[in-house]
PDB file of C-alpha atoms in Angstrom:
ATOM      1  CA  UNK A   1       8.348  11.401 -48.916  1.00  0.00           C
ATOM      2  CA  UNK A   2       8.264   7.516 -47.823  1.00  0.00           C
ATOM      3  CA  UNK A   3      10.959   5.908 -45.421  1.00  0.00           C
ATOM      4  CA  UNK A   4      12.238   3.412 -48.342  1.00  0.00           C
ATOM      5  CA  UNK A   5      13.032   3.599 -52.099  1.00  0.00           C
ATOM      6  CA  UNK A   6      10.598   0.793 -52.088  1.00  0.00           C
ATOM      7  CA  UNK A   7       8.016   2.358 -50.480  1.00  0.00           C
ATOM      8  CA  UNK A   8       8.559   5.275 -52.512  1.00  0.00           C
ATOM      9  CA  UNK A   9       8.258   3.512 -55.367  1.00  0.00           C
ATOM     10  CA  UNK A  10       4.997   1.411 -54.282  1.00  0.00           C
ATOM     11  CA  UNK A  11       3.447   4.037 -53.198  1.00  0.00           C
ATOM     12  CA  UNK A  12       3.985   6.397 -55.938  1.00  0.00           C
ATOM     13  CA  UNK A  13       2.522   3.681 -58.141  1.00  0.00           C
ATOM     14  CA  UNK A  14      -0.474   3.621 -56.546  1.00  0.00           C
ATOM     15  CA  UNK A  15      -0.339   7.799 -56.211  1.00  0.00           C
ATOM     16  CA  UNK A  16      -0.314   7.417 -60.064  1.00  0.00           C
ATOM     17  CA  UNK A  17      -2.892   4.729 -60.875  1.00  0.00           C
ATOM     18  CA  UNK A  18      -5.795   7.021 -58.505  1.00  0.00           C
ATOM     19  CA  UNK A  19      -4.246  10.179 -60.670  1.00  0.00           C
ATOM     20  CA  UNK A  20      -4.955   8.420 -63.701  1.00  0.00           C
ATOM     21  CA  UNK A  21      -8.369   7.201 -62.472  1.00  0.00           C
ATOM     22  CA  UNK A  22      -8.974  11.051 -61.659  1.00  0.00           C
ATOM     23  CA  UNK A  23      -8.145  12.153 -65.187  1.00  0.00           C
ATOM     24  CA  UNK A  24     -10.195   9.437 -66.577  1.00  0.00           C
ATOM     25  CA  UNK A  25     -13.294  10.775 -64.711  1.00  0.00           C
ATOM     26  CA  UNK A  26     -13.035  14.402 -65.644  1.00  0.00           C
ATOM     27  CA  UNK A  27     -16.074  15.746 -67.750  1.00  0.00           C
ATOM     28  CA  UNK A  28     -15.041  19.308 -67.388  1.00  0.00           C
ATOM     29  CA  UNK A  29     -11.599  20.595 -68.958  1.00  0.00           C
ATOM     30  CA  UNK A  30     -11.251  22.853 -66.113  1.00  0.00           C
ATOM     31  CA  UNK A  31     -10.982  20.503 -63.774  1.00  0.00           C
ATOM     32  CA  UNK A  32      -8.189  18.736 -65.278  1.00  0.00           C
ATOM     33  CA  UNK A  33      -5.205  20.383 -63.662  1.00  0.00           C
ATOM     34  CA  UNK A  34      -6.464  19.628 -60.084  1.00  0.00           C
ATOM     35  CA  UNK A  35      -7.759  16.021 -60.903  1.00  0.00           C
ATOM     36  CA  UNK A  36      -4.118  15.507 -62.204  1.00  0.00           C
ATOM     37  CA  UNK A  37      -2.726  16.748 -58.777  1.00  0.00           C
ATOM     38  CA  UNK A  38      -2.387  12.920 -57.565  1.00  0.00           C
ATOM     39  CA  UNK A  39      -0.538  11.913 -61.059  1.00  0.00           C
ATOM     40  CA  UNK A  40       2.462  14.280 -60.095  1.00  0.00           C
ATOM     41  CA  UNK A  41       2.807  13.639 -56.704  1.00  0.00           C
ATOM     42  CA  UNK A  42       3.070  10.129 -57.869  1.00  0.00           C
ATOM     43  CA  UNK A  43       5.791  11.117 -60.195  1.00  0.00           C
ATOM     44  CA  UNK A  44       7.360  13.063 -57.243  1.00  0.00           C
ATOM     45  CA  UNK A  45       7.346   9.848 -55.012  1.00  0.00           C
ATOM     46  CA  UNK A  46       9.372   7.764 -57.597  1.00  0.00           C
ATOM     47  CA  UNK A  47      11.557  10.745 -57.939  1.00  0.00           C
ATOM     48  CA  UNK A  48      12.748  10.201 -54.684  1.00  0.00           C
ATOM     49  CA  UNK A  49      12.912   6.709 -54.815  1.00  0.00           C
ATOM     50  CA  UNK A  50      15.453   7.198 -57.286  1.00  0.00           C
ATOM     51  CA  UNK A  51      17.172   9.542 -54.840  1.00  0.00           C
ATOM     52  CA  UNK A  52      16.937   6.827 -52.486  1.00  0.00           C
ATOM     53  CA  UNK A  53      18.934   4.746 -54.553  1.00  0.00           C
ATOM     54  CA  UNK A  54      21.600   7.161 -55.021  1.00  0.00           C
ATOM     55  CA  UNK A  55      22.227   7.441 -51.836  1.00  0.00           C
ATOM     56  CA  UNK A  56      21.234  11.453 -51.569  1.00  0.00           C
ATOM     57  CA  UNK A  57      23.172  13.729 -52.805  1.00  0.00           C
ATOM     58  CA  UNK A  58      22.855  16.359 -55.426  1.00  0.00           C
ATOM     59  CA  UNK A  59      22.169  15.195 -58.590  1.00  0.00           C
ATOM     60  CA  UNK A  60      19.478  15.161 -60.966  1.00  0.00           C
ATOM     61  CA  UNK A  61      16.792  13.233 -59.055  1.00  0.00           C
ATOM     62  CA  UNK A  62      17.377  15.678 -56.130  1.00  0.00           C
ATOM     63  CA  UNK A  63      17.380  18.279 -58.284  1.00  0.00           C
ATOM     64  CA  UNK A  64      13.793  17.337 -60.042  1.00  0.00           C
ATOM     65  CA  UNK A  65      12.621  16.338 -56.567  1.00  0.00           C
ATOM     66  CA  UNK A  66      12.831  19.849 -55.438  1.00  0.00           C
ATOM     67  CA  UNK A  67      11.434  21.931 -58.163  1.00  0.00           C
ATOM     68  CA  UNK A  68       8.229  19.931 -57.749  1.00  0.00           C
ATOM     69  CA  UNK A  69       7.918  20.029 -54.166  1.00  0.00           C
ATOM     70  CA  UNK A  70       8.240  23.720 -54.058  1.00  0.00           C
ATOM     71  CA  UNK A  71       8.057  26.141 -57.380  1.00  0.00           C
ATOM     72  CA  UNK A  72       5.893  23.830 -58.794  1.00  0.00           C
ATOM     73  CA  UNK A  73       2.903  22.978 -55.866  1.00  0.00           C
ATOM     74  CA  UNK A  74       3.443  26.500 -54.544  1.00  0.00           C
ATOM     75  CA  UNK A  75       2.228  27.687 -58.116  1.00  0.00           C
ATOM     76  CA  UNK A  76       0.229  25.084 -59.790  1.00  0.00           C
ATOM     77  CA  UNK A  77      -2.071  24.121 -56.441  1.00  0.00           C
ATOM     78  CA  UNK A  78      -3.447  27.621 -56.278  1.00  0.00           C
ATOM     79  CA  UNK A  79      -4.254  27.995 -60.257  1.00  0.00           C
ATOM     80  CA  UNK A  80      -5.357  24.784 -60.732  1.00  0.00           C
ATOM     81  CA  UNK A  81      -7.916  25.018 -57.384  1.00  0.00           C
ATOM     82  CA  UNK A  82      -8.628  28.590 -59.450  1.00  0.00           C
ATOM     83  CA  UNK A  83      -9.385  26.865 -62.814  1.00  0.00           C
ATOM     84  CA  UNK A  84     -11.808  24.636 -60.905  1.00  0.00           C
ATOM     85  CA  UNK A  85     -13.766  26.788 -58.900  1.00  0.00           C
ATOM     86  CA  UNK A  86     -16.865  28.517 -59.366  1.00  0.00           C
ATOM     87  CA  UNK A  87     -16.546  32.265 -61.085  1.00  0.00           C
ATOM     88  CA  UNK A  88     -18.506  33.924 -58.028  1.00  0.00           C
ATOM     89  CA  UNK A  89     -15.493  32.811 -55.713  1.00  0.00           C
ATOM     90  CA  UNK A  90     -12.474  33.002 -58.009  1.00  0.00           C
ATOM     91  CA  UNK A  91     -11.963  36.581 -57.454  1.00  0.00           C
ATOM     92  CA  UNK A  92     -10.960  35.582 -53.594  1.00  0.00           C
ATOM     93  CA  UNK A  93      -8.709  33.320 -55.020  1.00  0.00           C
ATOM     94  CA  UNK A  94      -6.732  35.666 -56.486  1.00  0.00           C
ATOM     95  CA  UNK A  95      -4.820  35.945 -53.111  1.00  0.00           C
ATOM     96  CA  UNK A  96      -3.181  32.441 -52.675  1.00  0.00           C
ATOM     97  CA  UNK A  97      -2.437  32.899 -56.297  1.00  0.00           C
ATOM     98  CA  UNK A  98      -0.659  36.005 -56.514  1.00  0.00           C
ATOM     99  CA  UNK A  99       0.886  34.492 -52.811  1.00  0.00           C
ATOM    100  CA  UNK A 100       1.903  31.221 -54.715  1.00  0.00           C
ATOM    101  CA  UNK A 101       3.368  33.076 -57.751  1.00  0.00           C
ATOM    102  CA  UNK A 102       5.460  35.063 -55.771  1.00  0.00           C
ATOM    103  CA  UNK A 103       6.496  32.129 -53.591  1.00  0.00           C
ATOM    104  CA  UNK A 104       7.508  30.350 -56.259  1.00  0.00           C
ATOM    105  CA  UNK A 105       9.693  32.647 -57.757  1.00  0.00           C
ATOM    106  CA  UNK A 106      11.289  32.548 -54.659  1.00  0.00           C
ATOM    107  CA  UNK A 107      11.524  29.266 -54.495  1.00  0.00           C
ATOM    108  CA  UNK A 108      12.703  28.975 -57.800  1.00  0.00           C
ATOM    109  CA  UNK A 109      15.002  31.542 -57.661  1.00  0.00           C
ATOM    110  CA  UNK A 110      16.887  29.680 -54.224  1.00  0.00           C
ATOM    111  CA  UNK A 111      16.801  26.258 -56.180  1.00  0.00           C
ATOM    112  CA  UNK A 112      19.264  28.653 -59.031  1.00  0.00           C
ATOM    113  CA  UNK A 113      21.062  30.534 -57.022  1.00  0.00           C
ATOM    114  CA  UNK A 114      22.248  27.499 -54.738  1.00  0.00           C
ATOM    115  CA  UNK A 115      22.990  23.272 -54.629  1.00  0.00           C
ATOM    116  CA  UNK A 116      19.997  21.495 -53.318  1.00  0.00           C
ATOM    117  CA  UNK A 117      21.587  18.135 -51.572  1.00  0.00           C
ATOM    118  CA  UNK A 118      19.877  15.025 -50.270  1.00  0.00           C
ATOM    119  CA  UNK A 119      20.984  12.860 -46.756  1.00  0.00           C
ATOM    120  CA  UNK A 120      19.420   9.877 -46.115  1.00  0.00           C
ATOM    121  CA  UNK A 121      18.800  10.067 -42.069  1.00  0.00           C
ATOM    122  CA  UNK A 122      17.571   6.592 -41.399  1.00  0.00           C
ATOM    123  CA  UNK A 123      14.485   6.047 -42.149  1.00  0.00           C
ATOM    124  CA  UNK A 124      14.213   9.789 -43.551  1.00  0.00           C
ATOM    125  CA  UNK A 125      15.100  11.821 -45.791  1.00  0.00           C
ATOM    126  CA  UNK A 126      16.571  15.014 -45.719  1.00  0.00           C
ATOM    127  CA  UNK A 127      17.020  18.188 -48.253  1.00  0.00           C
ATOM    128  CA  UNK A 128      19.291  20.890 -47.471  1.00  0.00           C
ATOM    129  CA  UNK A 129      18.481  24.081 -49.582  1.00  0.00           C
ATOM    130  CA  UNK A 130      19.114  27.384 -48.887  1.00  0.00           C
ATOM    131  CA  UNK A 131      16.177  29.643 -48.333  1.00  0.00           C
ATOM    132  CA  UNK A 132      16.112  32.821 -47.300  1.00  0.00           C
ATOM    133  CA  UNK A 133      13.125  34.040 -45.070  1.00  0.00           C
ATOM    134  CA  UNK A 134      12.565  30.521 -44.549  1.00  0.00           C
ATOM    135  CA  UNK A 135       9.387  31.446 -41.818  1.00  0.00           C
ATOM    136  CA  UNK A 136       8.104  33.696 -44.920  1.00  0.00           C
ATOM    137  CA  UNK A 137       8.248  31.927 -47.515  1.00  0.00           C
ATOM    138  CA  UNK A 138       6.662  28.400 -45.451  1.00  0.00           C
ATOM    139  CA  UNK A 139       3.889  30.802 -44.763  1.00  0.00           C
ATOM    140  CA  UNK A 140       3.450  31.653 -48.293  1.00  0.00           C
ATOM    141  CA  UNK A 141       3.772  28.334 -49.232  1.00  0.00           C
ATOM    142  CA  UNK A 142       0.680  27.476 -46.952  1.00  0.00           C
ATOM    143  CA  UNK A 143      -1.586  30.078 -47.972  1.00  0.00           C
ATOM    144  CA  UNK A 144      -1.175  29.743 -51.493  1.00  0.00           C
ATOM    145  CA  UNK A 145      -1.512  25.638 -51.484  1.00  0.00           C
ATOM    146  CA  UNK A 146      -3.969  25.269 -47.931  1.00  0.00           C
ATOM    147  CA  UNK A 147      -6.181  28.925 -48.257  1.00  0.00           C
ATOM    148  CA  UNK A 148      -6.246  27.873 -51.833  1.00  0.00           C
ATOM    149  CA  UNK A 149      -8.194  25.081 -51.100  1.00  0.00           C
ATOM    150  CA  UNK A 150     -10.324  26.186 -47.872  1.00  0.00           C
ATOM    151  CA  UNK A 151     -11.271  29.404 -49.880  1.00  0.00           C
ATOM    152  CA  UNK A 152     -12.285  27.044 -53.050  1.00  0.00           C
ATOM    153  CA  UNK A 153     -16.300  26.980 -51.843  1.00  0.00           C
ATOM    154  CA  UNK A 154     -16.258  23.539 -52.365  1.00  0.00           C
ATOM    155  CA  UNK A 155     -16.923  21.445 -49.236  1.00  0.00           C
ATOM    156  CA  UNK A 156     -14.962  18.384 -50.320  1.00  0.00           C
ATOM    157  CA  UNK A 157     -11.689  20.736 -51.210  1.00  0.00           C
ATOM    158  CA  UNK A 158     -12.339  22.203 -47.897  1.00  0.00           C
ATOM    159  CA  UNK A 159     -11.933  19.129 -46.262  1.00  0.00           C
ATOM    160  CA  UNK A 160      -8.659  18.549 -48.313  1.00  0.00           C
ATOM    161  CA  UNK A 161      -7.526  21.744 -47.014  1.00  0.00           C
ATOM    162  CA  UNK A 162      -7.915  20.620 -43.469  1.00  0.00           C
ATOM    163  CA  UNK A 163      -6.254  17.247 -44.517  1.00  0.00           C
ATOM    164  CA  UNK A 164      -3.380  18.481 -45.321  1.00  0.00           C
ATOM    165  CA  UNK A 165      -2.794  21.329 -43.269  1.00  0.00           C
ATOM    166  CA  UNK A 166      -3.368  19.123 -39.985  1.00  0.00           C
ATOM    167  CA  UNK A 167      -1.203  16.120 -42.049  1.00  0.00           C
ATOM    168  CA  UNK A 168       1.850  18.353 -42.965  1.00  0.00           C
ATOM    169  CA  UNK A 169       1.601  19.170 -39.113  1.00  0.00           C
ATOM    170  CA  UNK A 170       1.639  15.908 -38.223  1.00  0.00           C
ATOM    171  CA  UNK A 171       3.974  14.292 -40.950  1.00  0.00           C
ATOM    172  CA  UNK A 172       6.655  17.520 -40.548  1.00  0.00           C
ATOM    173  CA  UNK A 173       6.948  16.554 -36.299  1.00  0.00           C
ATOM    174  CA  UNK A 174       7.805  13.438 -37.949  1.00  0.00           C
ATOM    175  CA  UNK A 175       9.976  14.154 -39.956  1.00  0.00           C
ATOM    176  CA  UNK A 176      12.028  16.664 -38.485  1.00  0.00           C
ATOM    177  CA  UNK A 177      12.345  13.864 -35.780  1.00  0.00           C
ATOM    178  CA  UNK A 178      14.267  11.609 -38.240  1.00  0.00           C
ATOM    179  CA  UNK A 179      11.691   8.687 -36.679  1.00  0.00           C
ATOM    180  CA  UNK A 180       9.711   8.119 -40.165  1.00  0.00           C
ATOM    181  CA  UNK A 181       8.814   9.999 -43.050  1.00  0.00           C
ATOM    182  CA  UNK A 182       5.080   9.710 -43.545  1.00  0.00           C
ATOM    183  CA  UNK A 183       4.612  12.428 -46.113  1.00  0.00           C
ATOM    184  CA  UNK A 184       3.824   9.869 -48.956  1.00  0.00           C
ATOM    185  CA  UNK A 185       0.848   8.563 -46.664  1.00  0.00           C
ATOM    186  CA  UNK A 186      -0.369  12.518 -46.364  1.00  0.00           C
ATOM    187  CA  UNK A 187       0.114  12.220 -50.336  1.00  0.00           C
ATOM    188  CA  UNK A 188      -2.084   8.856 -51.187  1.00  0.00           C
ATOM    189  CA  UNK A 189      -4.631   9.840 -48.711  1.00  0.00           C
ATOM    190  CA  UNK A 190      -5.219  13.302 -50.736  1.00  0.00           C
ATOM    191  CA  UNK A 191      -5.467  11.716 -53.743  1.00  0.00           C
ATOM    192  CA  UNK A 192      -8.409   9.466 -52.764  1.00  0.00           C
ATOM    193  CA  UNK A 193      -9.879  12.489 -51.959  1.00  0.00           C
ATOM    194  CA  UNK A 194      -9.480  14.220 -54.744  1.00  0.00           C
ATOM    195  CA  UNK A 195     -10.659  10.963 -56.440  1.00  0.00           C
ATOM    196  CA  UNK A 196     -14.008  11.588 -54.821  1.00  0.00           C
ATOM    197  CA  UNK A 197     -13.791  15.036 -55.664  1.00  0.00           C
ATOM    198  CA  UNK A 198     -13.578  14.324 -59.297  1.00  0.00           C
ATOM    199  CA  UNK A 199     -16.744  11.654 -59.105  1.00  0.00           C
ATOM    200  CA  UNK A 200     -18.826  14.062 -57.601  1.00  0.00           C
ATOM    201  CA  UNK A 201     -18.027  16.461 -60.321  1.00  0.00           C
ATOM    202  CA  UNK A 202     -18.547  13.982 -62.858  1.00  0.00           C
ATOM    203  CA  UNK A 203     -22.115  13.032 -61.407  1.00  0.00           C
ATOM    204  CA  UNK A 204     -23.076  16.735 -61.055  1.00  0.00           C
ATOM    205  CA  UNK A 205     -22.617  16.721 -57.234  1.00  0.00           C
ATOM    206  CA  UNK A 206     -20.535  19.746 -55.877  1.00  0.00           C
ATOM    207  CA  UNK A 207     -20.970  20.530 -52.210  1.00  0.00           C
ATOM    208  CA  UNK A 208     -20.760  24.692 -52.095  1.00  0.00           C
ATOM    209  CA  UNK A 209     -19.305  26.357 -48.949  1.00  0.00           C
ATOM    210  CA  UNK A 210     -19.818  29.878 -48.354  1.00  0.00           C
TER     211      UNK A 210
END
């Protein structure tokens, strides 16, 4: 997710501390899995700063980093987005959770069925795991974590939708360019938002969207 095992680690330190801020904050139990949304991808960033450190490869770090990249945000972004919404709109959001389930298990069942190994590519990393349907299953992945959010009928989860749709654009290009990997950027800037998120719960404040 960052370009160094340092800046994985720095970064996912700070990830944590606005995760912990976020749980801190919550008033409503509901809101709790999505307010703790910045605490694991904190977790995920020094993850992979221990993968960094291993040079790649396929062991356990790799191994951890992957289930919560995929299974686990393809899953838990669209239930905990439906734990926090409003009961007028959470029959809607039935869709990117049925879509993430289903994902996931795909997912999941590709991180079983096959070795998931790490490269370091300069200032990058790289996975190599074998998906089948890869253009499938990366749309599935979007729905269920983006249309989760956009569909929430919360303005400020909106806007994290857009975030990180145009951001994984942006951060993917990237990426797949072995120039940088930005993705723990994408990651602390999220969870600032979310950080609002949570304060305007806290104070009462939620911004409906149709």
């Amino acid at each position: 997710m960052c370009w160094s095992a340092t800046a994985d680690l720095v970064a996912g330190t700070a990830v944590s501390a606005v995760g912990v801020a976020c749980l801190a904050r919550v008033r409503n139990p509901r809101d709790v899995p999505l307010a703790g949304l910045p605490l694991l991808l904190g977790a995920h960033q020094i993850v992979e700063a221990l993968v960094w450190n291993s040079g790649g490869g396929s062991g356990a770090a790799t191994v951890v980093w992957a289930v919560i990249a995929l299974p686990v945000l393809a899953f838990g972004v669209p239930v905990a987005v439906w734990c926090a919404a409003a009961p007028r709109v959470r029959r809607r959001l039935a869709v990117p959770v049925v879509v993430g389930a289903v994902t996931a298990a795909a997912l999941a069942q590709a991180l079983v069925s096959g070795p998931v190994t790490a490269e370091i590519r300069g200032h990058t990393m790289g996975y190599a795991i074998g998906l089948p349907h890869t253009p499938l299953i990366v749309a599935g992945y979007l729905l269920a974590t983006v249309g989760a959010l956009l569909l929430s009928g919360d303005r400020r989860l909106c806007v994290l939708g857009l975030l990180m749709g145009v951001g994984a654009l942006v951060c993917s290009a990237l990426w797949r360019l072995e120039f940088v990997s930005t993705w723990c950027a994408l990651a602390a800037l999220c969870s600032v938002v979310l950080l609002g998120w949570v304060r305007a719960r806290s104070r009462g404040a939620v911004e409906v969207s149709p």
